[in-house]
Coordinates of N, CA and C in Angstrom, one line a residue:
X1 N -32.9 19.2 25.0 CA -33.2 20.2 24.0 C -32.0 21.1 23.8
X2 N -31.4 21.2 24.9 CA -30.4 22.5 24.9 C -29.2 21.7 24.5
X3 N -29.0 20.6 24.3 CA -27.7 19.4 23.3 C -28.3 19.6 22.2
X4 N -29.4 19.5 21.6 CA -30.3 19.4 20.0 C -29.9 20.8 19.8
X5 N -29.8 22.0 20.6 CA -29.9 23.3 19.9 C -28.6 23.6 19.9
X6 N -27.7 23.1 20.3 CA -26.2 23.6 20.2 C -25.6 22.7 19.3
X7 N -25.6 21.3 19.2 CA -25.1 20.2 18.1 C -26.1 20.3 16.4
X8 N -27.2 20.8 16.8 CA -27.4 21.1 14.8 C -26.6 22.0 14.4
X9 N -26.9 23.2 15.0 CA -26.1 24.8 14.4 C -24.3 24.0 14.2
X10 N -23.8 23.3 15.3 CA -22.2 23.4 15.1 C -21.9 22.6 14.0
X11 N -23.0 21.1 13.9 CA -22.6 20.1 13.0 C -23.2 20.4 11.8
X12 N -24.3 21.1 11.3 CA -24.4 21.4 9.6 C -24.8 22.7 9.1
X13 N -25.3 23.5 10.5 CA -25.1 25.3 9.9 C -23.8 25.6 9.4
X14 N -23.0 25.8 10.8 CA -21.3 26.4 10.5 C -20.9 26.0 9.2
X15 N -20.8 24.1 9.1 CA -19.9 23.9 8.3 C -20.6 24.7 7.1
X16 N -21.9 24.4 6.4 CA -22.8 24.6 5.9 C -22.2 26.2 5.2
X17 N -21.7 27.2 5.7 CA -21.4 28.5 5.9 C -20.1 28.3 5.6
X18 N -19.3 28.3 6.9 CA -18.0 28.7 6.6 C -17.1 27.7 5.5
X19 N -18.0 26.5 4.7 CA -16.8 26.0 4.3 C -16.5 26.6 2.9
X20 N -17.9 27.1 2.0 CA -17.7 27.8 1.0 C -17.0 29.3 1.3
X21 N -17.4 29.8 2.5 CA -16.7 31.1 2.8 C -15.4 31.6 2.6
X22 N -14.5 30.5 2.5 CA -12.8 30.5 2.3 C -12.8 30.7 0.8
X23 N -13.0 30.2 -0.1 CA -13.3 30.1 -1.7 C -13.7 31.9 -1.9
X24 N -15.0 32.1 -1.2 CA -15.7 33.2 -1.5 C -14.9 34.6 -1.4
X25 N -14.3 34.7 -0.4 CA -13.1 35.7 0.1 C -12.2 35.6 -1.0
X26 N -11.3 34.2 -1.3 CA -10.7 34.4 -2.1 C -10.7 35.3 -3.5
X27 N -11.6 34.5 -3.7 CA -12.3 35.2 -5.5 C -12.5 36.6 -5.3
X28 N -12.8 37.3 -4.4 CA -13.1 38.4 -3.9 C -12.3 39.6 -4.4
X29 N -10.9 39.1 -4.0 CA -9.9 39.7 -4.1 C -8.6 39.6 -5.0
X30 N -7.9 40.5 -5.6 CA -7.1 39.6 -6.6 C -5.6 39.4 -6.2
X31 N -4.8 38.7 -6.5 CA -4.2 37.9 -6.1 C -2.8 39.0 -5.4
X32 N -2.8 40.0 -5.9 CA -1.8 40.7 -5.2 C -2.2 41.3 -3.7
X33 N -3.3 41.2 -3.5 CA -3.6 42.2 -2.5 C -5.2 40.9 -1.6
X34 N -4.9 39.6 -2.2 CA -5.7 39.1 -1.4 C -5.6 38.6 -0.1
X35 N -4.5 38.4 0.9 CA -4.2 38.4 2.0 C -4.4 39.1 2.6
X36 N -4.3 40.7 2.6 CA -4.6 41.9 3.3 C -5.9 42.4 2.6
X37 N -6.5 41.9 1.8 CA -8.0 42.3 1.8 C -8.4 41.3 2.7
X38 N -8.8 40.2 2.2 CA -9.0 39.1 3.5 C -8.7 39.1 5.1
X39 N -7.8 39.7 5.0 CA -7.5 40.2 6.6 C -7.9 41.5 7.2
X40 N -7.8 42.2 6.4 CA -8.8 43.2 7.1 C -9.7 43.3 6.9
X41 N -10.6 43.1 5.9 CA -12.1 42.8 6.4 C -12.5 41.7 7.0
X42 N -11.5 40.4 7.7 CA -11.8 39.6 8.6 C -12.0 40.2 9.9
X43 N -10.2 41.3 10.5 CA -10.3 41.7 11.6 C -11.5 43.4 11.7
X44 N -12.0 43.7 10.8 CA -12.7 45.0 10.9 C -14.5 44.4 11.0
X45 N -14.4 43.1 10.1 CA -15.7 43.1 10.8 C -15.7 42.1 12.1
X46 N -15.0 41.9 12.5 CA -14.6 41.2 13.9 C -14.9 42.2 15.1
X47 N -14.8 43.8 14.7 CA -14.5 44.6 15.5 C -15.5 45.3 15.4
X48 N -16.1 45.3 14.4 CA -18.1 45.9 14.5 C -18.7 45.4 14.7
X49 N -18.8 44.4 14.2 CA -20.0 42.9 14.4 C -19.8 42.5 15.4
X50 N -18.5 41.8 16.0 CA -18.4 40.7 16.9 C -18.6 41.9 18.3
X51 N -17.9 43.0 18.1 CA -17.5 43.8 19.3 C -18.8 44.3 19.7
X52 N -19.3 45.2 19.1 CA -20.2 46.2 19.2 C -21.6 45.5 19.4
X53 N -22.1 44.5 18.5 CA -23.1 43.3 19.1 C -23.5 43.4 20.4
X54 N -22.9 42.5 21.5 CA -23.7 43.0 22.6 C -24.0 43.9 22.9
X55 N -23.1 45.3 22.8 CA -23.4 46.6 23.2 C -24.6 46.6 22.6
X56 N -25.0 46.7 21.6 CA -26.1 47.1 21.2 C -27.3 46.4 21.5
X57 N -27.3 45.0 21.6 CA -28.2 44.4 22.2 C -28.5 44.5 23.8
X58 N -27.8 44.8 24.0 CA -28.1 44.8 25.4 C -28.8 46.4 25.7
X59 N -28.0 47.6 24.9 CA -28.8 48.5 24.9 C -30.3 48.4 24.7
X60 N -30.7 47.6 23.6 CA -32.0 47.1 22.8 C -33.0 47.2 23.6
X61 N -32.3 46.1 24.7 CA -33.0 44.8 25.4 C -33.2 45.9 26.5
X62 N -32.5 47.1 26.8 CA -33.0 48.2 28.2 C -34.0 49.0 27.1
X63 N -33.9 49.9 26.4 CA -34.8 50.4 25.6 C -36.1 49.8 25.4
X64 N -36.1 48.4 25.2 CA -37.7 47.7 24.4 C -38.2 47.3 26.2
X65 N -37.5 47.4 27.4 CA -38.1 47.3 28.6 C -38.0 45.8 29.0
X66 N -36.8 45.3 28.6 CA -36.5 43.8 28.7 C -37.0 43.0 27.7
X67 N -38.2 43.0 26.9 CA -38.3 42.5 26.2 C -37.6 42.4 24.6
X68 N -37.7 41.2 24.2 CA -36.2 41.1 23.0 C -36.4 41.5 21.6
X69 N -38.0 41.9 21.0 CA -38.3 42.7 20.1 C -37.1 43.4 19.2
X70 N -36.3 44.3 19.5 CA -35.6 45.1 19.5 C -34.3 44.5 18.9
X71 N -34.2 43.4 20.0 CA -33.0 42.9 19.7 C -33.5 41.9 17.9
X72 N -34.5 42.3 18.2 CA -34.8 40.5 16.6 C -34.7 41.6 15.6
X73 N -35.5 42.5 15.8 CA -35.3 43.4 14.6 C -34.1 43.8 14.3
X74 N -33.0 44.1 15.2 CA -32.0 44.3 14.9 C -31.4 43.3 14.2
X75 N -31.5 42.4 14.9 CA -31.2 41.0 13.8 C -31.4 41.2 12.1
X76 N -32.6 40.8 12.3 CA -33.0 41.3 10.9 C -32.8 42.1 10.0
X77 N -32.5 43.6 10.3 CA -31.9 44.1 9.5 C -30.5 44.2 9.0
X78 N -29.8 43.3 10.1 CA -28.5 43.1 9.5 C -28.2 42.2 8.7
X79 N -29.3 40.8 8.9 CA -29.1 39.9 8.1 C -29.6 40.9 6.6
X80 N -31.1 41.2 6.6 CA -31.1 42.0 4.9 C -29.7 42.8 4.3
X81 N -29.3 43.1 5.0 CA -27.8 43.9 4.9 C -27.3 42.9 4.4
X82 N -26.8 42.3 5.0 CA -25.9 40.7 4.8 C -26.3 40.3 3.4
X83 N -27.4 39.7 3.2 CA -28.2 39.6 2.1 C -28.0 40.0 0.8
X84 N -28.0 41.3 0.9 CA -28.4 42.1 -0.2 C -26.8 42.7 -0.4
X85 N -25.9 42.6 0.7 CA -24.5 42.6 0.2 C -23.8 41.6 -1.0
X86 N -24.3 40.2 -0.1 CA -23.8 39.1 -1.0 C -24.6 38.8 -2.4
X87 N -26.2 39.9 -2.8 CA -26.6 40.0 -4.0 C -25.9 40.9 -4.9
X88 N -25.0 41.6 -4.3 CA -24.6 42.4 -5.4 C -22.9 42.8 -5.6
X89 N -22.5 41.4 -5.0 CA -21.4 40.8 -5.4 C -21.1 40.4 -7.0
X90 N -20.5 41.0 -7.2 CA -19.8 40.4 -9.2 C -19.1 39.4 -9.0
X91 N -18.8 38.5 -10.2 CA -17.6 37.8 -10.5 C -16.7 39.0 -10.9
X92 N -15.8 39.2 -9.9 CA -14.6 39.9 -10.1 C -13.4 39.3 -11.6
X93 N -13.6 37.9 -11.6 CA -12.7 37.5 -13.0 C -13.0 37.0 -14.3
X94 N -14.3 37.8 -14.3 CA -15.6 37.5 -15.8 C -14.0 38.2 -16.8
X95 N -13.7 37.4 -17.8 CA -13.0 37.9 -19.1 C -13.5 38.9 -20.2
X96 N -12.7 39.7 -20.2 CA -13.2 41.2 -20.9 C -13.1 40.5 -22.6
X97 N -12.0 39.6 -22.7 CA -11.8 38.8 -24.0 C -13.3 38.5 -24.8
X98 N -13.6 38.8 -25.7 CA -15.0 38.2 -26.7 C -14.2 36.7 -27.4
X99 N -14.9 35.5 -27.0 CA -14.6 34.1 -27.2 C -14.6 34.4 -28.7
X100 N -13.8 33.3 -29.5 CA -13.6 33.2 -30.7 C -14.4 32.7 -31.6
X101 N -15.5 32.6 -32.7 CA -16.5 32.0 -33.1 C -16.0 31.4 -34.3
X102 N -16.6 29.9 -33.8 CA -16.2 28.9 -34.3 C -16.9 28.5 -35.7
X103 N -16.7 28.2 -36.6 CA -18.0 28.3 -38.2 C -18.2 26.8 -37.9

């Protein structure tokens, strides 16, 4: 079981995720300033998310009295965050141009 729960997630979540994620960043940003947008919101949420994560879970997990309640919820509302971030994403390169009508 513990080979089944480490080889689904690596072989069709990740890819599943990160392979549109490269595209997604791109478009994001425009082309002068898309390397250092990209990069710093790669290494800043590396450093909230990735860092501060355990801290906080582990906080959780003493607060809720060992039990992991705490920690799911926290889950949870980061993914709604997550969520409702990536709902209110624009096409940053929609054309201001009105198409030409054709008779």
């Amino acid at each position: 079981m513990t080979i089944i729960a480490v080889v689904i997630p690596f072989a069709f979540v990740y890819p599943a995720v990160y392979g549109p994620e490269a595209a997604l960043f791109s478009e994001l940003f425009d082309t002068r300033v898309r390397y250092t947008g990209i990069s710093f919101v790669y290494q800043f949420s590396g450093i909230f998310a990735s860092g501060l994560t355990p801290i906080i879970a582990t906080a959780l997990l003493a607060l809720g009295g060992g039990k992991p309640w705490l920690i799911c919820l926290y889950i949870l509302v980061v993914s709604v965050i997550s969520a409702l971030s990536v709902y209110v994403m624009t096409d940053r390169h929609k054309s201001n141009i009105t198409p030409i009508k054709r008779w």
